[in-house]
């Protein structure tokens, strides 16, 4: 057997995050104030975020140093392994080489602590006592709950109602780390009460939960808000994934022809892909980058590039992004982490410029791919991550048709240990393949 | 920050298992045939086990080579990390150094694949098509389901009824790997029907589930039985844990004063401790070995050393061990993997000879310790593993009282991602501290 796992030692862990803005051929358009339609300034973000995070949000510096305190916390679970999916390759009878970066071997079981830790750190350093946030499937909420515990902060999580009841273990995990968790929409906020008034049966959405978390944060100087994806500084923190992977691909003496990651808001995708794109920009390297999104929430493949709110109630600045409309309420699929109406500004600009590709995938295909992966590689993937695996299988097929042997790299963003009801539904044939009707889309974008 | 994680590369992975029988000052007494009371011979085990496993069960050779095919499968998740619990140390304000070997970062989330893989391999090599087994909390069943998937075998699991309903995610995990799972006692076997007749409300026990799995296995030449703990060959396979740890303690330039592991049947304990005991036997090294068992099933601290059956129905040979009686039905605590009436022959002999210690721990203490560990080290431990952590906290206290700084090493056998209901019960104050009444014990031993 050739080498299966490529491991870095702690002192090989990257010491800087990579800021893709510095290298992008077309810089992202600025966020706008919804009233004045003028670009927002740093001080307008201050009620929500710690100063250092705002600085990173607006930064154009190529590398930003990771403070030692954050590096220390990263070492609780980083560097993460790069693994050759040799057993999957055998099962597929392919001569493609498949590698995955495994981000599930940590406290919350996903890539989310990579940004939760710095966000908690910078807020704590600024004297903030409490963070509020939203969570979809619960990975992000768990990560932030853990990070807050590490810095002795309080944590209040608004969890999309559909997931809250689908994934009770996630709530308990957050409670175990000391966080308070509420199903969203809730009666605790004006935004929540508005959503409930217009639809008492609402399953919730990430957009709604964001509105609730923001509303709670702005009520006190000791509370700030924390977002698990979409924003520049969040994507920035995740670039540690791809930077490690570059070193590990060198160890494997290989280089990817195709890089695949799931895309909800964009942080998992950005984490793996952006540091490789750096080599496309500066070293003329050639490879395809593919985002895998759910067919039920296909902002990249069917959304429109436009200025839209990041949340449902319209509390955030307007962001230039591919969106299904901030009022869009996706079907209650199991990949809760991908149920977001828009894609991050950075990913949206890259798609617009043709630098990345996107495909939409049906739920049943994801679980089929996830089950094959479990039986071969032994890791039961999170439903979000299974989107990437389904896309990898499609890429293997494509390589076969082209008569080529490719090196395929993907981000296994998390494990599915707390998503087993989803696998049960799949095994019992209860999962629906919820696609997006054009009509629904048009209506959402008109609002 | 000093080094947090001590990692081995794949080519540093041990290539032999360590057989402690070769070094034990008093060899274990032989298993007896229940009818003749004579030592059993290899051929009497053949209806149950593959030939190679029987050879290992009876072997007195010090090192047994790990076949390359098994090493390849081990590399799906091994070597596993040794981690310095630096954040826990800080929270405890101790100058003890605490290390844990983390066996939860693999398919089933526990140490169990270390023996599931060789058992499936040797059976598959001998042409066996199907394995039957029991499982308590589900770690073992998951591991065997995964291992059978790797070698294209069928797998049939009898899961202790209490756990079957407490831990539904475990069942789905086994199904995902392709196994069939039945709550035990079931109507599928004569043994199960007998148990149900005498107690229709039975929560089941490992002993009962073993009887059912054995009964199914002996019905066909193409089916064999597989046990997840207790037997010599199972403990043998787990010694890869301690052998890796010895190399990693060298990397850390440290050596344990105390080694702690949970004990259900004994395989997790043996896996870490036996390779260190080798240095006690041959190099005169000095350290304490401590088994942590549940107060509700305290065979080591309150059981009797005697010949007893390994299962409830009395299908197995008689084994010389510390036991609460094979009819003993422990309370339905959350650490299902520790609910076994006896301790392995090897661990029992070592306890009898004063080479290891044992402590019984209440359920609530375990979850208290587990929660502290989660908040500090970020890993939510399985309830079984939390027993070891509770004991580590006691050892830290003891060191403080003695005015000493010690190096404490423990086996974090698995994560608790699929045990979250247990944490929820703990948080809501619903957990009972079920101790063992003397009366119950006497009754069980009289039967």
Short mmCIF file of C-alpha atoms in Angstrom, two decimals, chain A residues 65-245:
data_model
loop_
_atom_site.label_atom_id
_atom_site.label_comp_id
_atom_site.label_asym_id
_atom_site.label_seq_id
_atom_site.Cartn_x
_atom_site.Cartn_y
_atom_site.Cartn_z
CA UNK A 65 -0.44 36.81 10.64
CA UNK A 66 -2.16 34.30 12.91
CA UNK A 67 -1.61 35.39 16.54
CA UNK A 68 0.20 32.85 18.68
CA UNK A 69 -2.80 32.43 21.01
CA UNK A 70 -4.89 31.33 18.03
CA UNK A 71 -2.16 29.04 16.75
CA UNK A 72 -2.11 27.39 20.18
CA UNK A 73 -5.85 26.73 20.04
CA UNK A 74 -5.58 25.52 16.44
CA UNK A 75 -3.12 22.93 17.71
CA UNK A 76 -5.92 21.31 19.68
CA UNK A 77 -6.82 19.68 16.37
CA UNK A 78 -4.60 21.03 13.58
CA UNK A 79 -2.82 20.36 11.29
CA UNK A 80 -5.50 18.11 9.82
CA UNK A 81 -4.66 15.09 7.65
CA UNK A 82 -4.69 14.85 3.88
CA UNK A 83 -5.81 11.32 3.03
CA UNK A 84 -5.58 9.36 -0.19
CA UNK A 85 -8.99 7.77 -0.79
CA UNK A 86 -7.34 4.57 -2.02
CA UNK A 87 -10.22 2.29 -1.01
CA UNK A 88 -12.73 4.52 -2.81
CA UNK A 89 -10.51 4.51 -5.89
CA UNK A 90 -10.50 0.70 -5.84
CA UNK A 91 -14.28 0.55 -5.50
CA UNK A 92 -14.68 2.95 -8.43
CA UNK A 93 -12.12 1.00 -10.52
CA UNK A 94 -10.67 4.33 -11.57
CA UNK A 95 -7.09 5.28 -12.30
CA UNK A 96 -7.82 8.78 -11.04
CA UNK A 97 -6.09 9.61 -7.77
CA UNK A 98 -8.47 10.96 -5.15
CA UNK A 99 -7.32 12.88 -2.08
CA UNK A 100 -9.39 14.44 0.66
CA UNK A 101 -8.52 16.98 3.29
CA UNK A 102 -10.31 15.78 6.42
CA UNK A 103 -11.63 18.59 8.59
CA UNK A 104 -13.95 16.42 10.70
CA UNK A 105 -11.45 15.27 13.34
CA UNK A 106 -12.03 18.11 15.80
CA UNK A 107 -14.37 19.35 18.54
CA UNK A 108 -17.35 20.25 16.39
CA UNK A 109 -16.66 17.70 13.69
CA UNK A 110 -16.32 20.23 10.87
CA UNK A 111 -14.05 22.96 9.51
CA UNK A 112 -15.92 25.63 11.48
CA UNK A 113 -13.57 26.01 14.48
CA UNK A 114 -10.98 27.47 12.10
CA UNK A 115 -12.90 30.74 12.19
CA UNK A 116 -14.78 30.29 15.48
CA UNK A 117 -11.50 30.37 17.41
CA UNK A 118 -10.16 33.62 15.92
CA UNK A 119 -13.59 35.28 16.17
CA UNK A 120 -13.90 34.39 19.85
CA UNK A 121 -10.27 35.37 20.45
CA UNK A 122 -10.48 38.86 18.90
CA UNK A 123 -13.79 39.59 20.64
CA UNK A 124 -12.54 38.35 23.98
CA UNK A 125 -9.39 40.46 23.62
CA UNK A 126 -11.61 43.50 23.09
CA UNK A 127 -13.53 42.78 26.31
CA UNK A 128 -16.69 41.42 24.70
CA UNK A 129 -18.53 39.03 27.06
CA UNK A 130 -20.94 37.29 24.75
CA UNK A 131 -21.35 36.28 21.11
CA UNK A 132 -24.63 35.64 19.33
CA UNK A 133 -24.88 33.63 16.15
CA UNK A 134 -27.03 31.58 13.82
CA UNK A 135 -26.53 27.94 12.91
CA UNK A 136 -28.00 25.68 10.24
CA UNK A 137 -27.15 22.03 10.74
CA UNK A 138 -25.35 22.94 13.95
CA UNK A 139 -21.71 22.60 12.96
CA UNK A 140 -21.11 26.32 13.17
CA UNK A 141 -23.00 26.74 16.45
CA UNK A 142 -21.04 23.87 17.98
CA UNK A 143 -17.76 25.36 16.84
CA UNK A 144 -18.56 28.78 18.27
CA UNK A 145 -19.85 27.27 21.52
CA UNK A 146 -16.54 25.42 21.85
CA UNK A 147 -14.48 28.51 20.99
CA UNK A 148 -16.39 30.64 23.50
CA UNK A 149 -15.75 28.00 26.18
CA UNK A 150 -12.04 28.24 25.38
CA UNK A 151 -12.02 32.00 26.03
CA UNK A 152 -14.53 32.04 28.89
CA UNK A 153 -17.25 33.82 26.90
CA UNK A 154 -21.01 33.32 26.74
CA UNK A 155 -22.57 32.07 23.53
CA UNK A 156 -26.17 32.36 22.30
CA UNK A 157 -27.17 30.38 19.22
CA UNK A 158 -30.21 30.73 16.95
CA UNK A 159 -30.63 27.37 15.29
CA UNK A 160 -32.75 26.98 12.16
CA UNK A 161 -35.94 25.36 13.44
CA UNK A 162 -35.96 22.51 10.92
CA UNK A 163 -32.47 21.44 12.00
CA UNK A 164 -33.19 22.06 15.69
CA UNK A 165 -35.70 19.22 15.61
CA UNK A 166 -33.93 17.10 12.97
CA UNK A 167 -30.61 17.15 14.85
CA UNK A 168 -31.22 17.16 18.61
CA UNK A 169 -27.68 15.91 19.32
CA UNK A 170 -26.27 19.14 17.94
CA UNK A 171 -28.19 21.20 20.47
CA UNK A 172 -26.91 19.01 23.31
CA UNK A 173 -23.34 19.36 22.05
CA UNK A 174 -23.67 23.15 22.15
CA UNK A 175 -25.18 22.92 25.64
CA UNK A 176 -22.27 20.68 26.69
CA UNK A 177 -19.87 23.43 25.65
CA UNK A 178 -21.98 25.83 27.72
CA UNK A 179 -24.00 27.66 25.04
CA UNK A 180 -27.72 28.59 25.02
CA UNK A 181 -29.60 27.42 21.94
CA UNK A 182 -32.97 28.63 20.60
CA UNK A 183 -34.95 27.37 17.61
CA UNK A 184 -35.33 30.12 14.98
CA UNK A 185 -37.63 31.86 14.21
CA UNK A 186 -38.16 32.47 17.94
CA UNK A 187 -40.32 34.77 20.01
CA UNK A 188 -37.19 36.35 21.54
CA UNK A 189 -36.64 38.94 18.79
CA UNK A 190 -38.76 41.34 16.76
CA UNK A 191 -37.44 39.73 13.59
CA UNK A 192 -38.45 36.29 14.88
CA UNK A 193 -41.91 37.50 15.83
CA UNK A 194 -42.32 39.03 12.35
CA UNK A 195 -41.35 35.78 10.64
CA UNK A 196 -43.72 33.81 12.85
CA UNK A 197 -46.54 36.23 12.19
CA UNK A 198 -46.19 35.78 8.43
CA UNK A 199 -45.63 32.01 8.65
CA UNK A 200 -46.23 30.33 12.02
CA UNK A 201 -45.16 26.95 10.54
CA UNK A 202 -41.82 28.24 9.23
CA UNK A 203 -38.92 25.76 9.35
CA UNK A 204 -36.63 28.75 9.53
CA UNK A 205 -33.61 29.53 7.40
CA UNK A 206 -30.07 30.73 7.93
CA UNK A 207 -31.17 34.18 6.75
CA UNK A 208 -33.83 34.39 9.47
CA UNK A 209 -31.54 33.10 12.19
CA UNK A 210 -28.93 35.69 11.21
CA UNK A 211 -31.53 38.45 11.62
CA UNK A 212 -32.34 37.21 15.13
CA UNK A 213 -28.71 36.92 16.20
CA UNK A 214 -27.89 40.39 14.88
CA UNK A 215 -30.87 41.91 16.66
CA UNK A 216 -29.73 40.45 19.98
CA UNK A 217 -26.13 41.56 19.47
CA UNK A 218 -26.79 45.22 18.80
CA UNK A 219 -28.66 45.60 22.10
CA UNK A 220 -25.50 45.79 24.25
CA UNK A 221 -21.91 46.96 23.99
CA UNK A 222 -20.81 43.74 25.68
CA UNK A 223 -22.36 41.54 22.99
CA UNK A 224 -21.23 41.13 19.42
CA UNK A 225 -22.39 39.02 16.54
CA UNK A 226 -20.47 36.21 14.89
CA UNK A 227 -21.07 34.79 11.42
CA UNK A 228 -19.96 31.31 10.37
CA UNK A 229 -19.55 31.88 6.65
CA UNK A 230 -20.04 34.37 3.79
CA UNK A 231 -17.91 37.29 5.06
CA UNK A 232 -14.36 37.96 3.88
CA UNK A 233 -12.76 37.53 7.30
CA UNK A 234 -14.50 34.18 7.78
CA UNK A 235 -13.23 32.89 4.45
CA UNK A 236 -9.80 34.29 5.30
CA UNK A 237 -9.57 32.21 8.50
CA UNK A 238 -10.47 29.05 6.60
CA UNK A 239 -7.52 29.42 4.23
CA UNK A 240 -5.41 27.52 6.74
CA UNK A 241 -7.04 24.43 5.22
CA UNK A 242 -5.75 24.97 1.71
CA UNK A 243 -2.36 26.19 2.84
CA UNK A 244 -1.82 22.99 4.78
CA UNK A 245 -3.10 20.99 1.82
#
